[in-house]
Tab-separated table of C-alpha atoms in Angstrom:
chain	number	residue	atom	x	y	z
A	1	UNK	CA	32.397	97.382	77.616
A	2	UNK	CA	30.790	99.915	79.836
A	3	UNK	CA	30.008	98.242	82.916
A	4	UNK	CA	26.608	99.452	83.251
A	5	UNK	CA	25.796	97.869	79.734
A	6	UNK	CA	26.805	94.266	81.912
A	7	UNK	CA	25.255	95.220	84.788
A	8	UNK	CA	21.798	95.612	83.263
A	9	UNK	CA	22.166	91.816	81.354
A	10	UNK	CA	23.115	90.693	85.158
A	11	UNK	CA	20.054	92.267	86.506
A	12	UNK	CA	18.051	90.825	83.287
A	13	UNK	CA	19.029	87.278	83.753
A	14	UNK	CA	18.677	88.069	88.217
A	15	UNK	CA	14.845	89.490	87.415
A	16	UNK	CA	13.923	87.566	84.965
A	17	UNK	CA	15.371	83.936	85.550
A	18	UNK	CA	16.959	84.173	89.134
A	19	UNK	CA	20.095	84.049	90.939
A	20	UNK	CA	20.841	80.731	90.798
A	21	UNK	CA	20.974	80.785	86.646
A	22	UNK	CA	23.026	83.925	87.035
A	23	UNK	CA	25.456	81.435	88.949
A	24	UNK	CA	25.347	79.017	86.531
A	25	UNK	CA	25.657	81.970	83.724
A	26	UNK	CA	28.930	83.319	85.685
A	27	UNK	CA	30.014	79.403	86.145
A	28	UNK	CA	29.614	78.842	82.446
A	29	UNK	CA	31.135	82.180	81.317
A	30	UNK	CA	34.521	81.662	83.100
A	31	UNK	CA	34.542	84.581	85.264
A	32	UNK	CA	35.724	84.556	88.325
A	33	UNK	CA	33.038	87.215	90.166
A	34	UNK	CA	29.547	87.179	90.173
A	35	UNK	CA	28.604	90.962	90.383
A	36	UNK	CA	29.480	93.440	87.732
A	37	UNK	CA	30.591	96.610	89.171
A	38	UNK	CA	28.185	99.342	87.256
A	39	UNK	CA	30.986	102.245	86.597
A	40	UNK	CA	34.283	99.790	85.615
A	41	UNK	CA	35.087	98.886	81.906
A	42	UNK	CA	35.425	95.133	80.871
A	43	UNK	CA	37.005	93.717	78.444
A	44	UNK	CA	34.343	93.222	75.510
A	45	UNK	CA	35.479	89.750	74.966
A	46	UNK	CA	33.464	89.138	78.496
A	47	UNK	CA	30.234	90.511	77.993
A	48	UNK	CA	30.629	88.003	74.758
A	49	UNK	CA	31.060	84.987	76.938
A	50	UNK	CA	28.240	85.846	79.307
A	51	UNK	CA	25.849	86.104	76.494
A	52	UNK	CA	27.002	83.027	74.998
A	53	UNK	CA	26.628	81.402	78.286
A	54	UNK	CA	23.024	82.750	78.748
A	55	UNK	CA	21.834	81.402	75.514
A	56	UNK	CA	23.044	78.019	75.909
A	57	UNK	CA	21.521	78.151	79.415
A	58	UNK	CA	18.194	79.329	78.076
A	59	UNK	CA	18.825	77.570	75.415
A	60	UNK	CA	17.369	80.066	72.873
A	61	UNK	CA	19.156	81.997	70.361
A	62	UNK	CA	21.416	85.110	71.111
A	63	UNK	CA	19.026	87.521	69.104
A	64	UNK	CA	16.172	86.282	70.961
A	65	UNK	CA	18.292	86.766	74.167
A	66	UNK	CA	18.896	90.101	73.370
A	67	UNK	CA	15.911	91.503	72.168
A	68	UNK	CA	14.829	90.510	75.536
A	69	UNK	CA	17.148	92.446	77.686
A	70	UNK	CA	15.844	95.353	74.968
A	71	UNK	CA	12.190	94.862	76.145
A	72	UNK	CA	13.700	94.384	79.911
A	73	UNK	CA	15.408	97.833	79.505
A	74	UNK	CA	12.127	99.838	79.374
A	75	UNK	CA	8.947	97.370	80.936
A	76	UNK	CA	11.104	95.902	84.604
A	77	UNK	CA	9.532	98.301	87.353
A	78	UNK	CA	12.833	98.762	88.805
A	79	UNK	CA	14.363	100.683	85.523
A	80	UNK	CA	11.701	102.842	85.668
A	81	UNK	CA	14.402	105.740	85.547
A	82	UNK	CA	15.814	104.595	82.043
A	83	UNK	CA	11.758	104.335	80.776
A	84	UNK	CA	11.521	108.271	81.845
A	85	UNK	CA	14.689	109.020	80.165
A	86	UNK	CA	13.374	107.282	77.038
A	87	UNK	CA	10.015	108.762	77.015
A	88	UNK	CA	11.672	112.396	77.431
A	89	UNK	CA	12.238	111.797	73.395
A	90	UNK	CA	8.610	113.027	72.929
A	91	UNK	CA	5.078	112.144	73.550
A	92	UNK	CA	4.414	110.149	70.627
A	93	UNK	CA	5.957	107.360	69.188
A	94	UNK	CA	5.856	108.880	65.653
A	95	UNK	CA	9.000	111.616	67.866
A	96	UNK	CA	10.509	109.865	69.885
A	97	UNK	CA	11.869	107.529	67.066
A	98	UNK	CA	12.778	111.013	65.433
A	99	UNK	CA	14.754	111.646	69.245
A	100	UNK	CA	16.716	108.512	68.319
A	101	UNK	CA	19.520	110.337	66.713
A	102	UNK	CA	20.344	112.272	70.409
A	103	UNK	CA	19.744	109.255	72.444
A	104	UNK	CA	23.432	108.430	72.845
A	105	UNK	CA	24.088	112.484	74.113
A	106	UNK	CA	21.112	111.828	76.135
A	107	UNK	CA	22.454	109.624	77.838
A	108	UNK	CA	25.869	110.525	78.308
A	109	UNK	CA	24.666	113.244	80.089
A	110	UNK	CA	23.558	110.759	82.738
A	111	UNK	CA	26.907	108.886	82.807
A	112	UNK	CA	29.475	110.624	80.901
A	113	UNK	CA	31.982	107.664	79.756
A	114	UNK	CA	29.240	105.768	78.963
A	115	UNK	CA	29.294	105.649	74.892
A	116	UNK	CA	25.813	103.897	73.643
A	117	UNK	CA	26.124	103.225	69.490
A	118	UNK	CA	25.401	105.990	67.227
A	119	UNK	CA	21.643	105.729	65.593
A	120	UNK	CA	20.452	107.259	62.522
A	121	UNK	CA	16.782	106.903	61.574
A	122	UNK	CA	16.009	107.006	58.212
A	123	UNK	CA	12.591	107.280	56.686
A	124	UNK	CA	11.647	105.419	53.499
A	125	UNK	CA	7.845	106.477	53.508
A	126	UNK	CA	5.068	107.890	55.534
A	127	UNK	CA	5.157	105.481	58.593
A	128	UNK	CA	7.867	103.206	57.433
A	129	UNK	CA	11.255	104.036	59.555
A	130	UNK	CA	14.657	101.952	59.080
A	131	UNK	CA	16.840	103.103	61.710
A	132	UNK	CA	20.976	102.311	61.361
A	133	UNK	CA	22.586	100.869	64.496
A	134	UNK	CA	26.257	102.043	64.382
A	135	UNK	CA	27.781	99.855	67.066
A	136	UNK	CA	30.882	98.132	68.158
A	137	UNK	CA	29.262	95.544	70.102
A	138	UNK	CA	27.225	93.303	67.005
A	139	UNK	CA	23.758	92.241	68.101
A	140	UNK	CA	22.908	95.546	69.682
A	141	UNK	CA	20.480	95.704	67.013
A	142	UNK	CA	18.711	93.309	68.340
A	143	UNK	CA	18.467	95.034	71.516
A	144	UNK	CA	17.096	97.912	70.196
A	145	UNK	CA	14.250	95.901	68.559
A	146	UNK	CA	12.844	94.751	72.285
A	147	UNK	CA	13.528	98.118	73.549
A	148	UNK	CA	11.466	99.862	70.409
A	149	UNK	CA	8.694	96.930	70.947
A	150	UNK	CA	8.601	97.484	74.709
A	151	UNK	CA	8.537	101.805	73.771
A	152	UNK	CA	5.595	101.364	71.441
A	153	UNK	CA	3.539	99.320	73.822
A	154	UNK	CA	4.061	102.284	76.362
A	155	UNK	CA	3.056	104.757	73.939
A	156	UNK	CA	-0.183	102.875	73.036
A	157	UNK	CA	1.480	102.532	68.949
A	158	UNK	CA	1.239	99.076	66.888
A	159	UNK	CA	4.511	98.768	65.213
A	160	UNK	CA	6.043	96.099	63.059
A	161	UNK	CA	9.655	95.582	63.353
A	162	UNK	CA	12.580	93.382	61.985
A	163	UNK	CA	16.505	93.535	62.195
A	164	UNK	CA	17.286	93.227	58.947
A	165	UNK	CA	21.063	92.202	59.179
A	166	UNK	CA	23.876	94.508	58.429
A	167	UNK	CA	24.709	96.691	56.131
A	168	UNK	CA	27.809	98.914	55.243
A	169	UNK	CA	29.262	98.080	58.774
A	170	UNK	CA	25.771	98.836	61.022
A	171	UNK	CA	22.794	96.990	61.535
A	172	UNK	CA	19.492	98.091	60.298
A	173	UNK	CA	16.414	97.707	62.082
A	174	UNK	CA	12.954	98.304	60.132
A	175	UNK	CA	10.186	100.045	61.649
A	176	UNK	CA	6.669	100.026	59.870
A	177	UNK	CA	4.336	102.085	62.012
A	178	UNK	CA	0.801	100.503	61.597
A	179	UNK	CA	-1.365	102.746	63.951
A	180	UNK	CA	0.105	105.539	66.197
A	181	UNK	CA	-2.730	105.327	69.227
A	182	UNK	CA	-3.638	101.967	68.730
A	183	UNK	CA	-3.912	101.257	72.528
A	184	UNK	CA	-3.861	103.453	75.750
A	185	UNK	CA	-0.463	103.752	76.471
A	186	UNK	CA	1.028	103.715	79.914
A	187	UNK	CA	1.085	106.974	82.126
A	188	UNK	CA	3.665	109.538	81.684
A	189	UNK	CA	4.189	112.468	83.182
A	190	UNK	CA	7.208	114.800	82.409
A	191	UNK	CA	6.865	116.579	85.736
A	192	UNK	CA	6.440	113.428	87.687
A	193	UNK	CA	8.824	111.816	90.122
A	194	UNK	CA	9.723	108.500	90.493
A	195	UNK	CA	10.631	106.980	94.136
């Protein structure tokens, strides 16, 4: 696993719950560090034991866990960067869920070994989305639930969404876009900088 993958669900559990239930997280996990190093590769098998360990912290289930660290991903001021490189998928919600498909090459252009899972959006009806999570890593679906619920909120969109399990080997996530400017999304600028 692509150590930038654990080093954002160390910075989750550091922003959101603090350093000393990181500890504890690395304590109960078995490893025998307490920083991930952002450009290594771990063995998948740890970032498995570190989730487990998180959820019985919190104790609240995995999915719930990692929809979380979706909705971390895109609303924590301090990934700001990752928001802009999301948002660069269009200025609606309606397109960037049509980006989804190039998000992976998007993002290997900002770290090159990094390999995110393949997605495929599918569209069953007008405003009614199931999008196929091709992935290695099972309950990534779930983090691309809190990510999609944290994206609509910025966009201003109500959306209704639910990982439906898997299916032929990838897990399917179902979108049902109720309104498309529902609320005033949050600012964004494509020629802006960010500090």
């Amino acid at each position: 696993m692509h150590g930038l993958i654990n080093r954002a669900i160390e910075r989750f559990v550091r922003d959101t719950y603090g350093r000393e239930v990181w500890g504890a997280v690395t304590r109960d996990a078995d490893l025998d560090f307490t920083r991930f190093e952002a450009m290594l590769d771990y063995d998948a098998a740890i970032t498995d034991r570190v989730l487990a360990a998180l959820a019985h912290r919190l104790d609240r289930p995995l999915p719930d866990v990692l929809e979380d660290v979706g909705t971390y991903l895109v609303s924590h001021p301090k990934l700001e960067s990752l928001r802009r490189l999301l948002r660069f998928g269009g200025p609606t919600f309606t397109e960037f869920l049509h980006s989804l498909d190039d998000l992976p090459a998007r993002a290997a252009l900002a770290v090159s070994d990094l390999k995110l899972p393949e997605l495929e959006l599918r569209e069953h009806a007008e405003n009614f989305y199931a999008i196929d999570c091709h992935s290695g890593a099972p309950g990534f679906g779930y983090v691309i639930v809190g990510l999609l619920r944290a994206l609509a909120d910025d966009y201003g969109a109500l959306v209704l969404l639910e990982h439906k399990g898997m299916r032929n080997g990838c897990e399917i996530v179902e979108v049902r876009l109720m309104a498309a400017e529902h609320a005033r999304g949050r600012k964004f600028d494509l020629g802006a900088r960010t500090a």
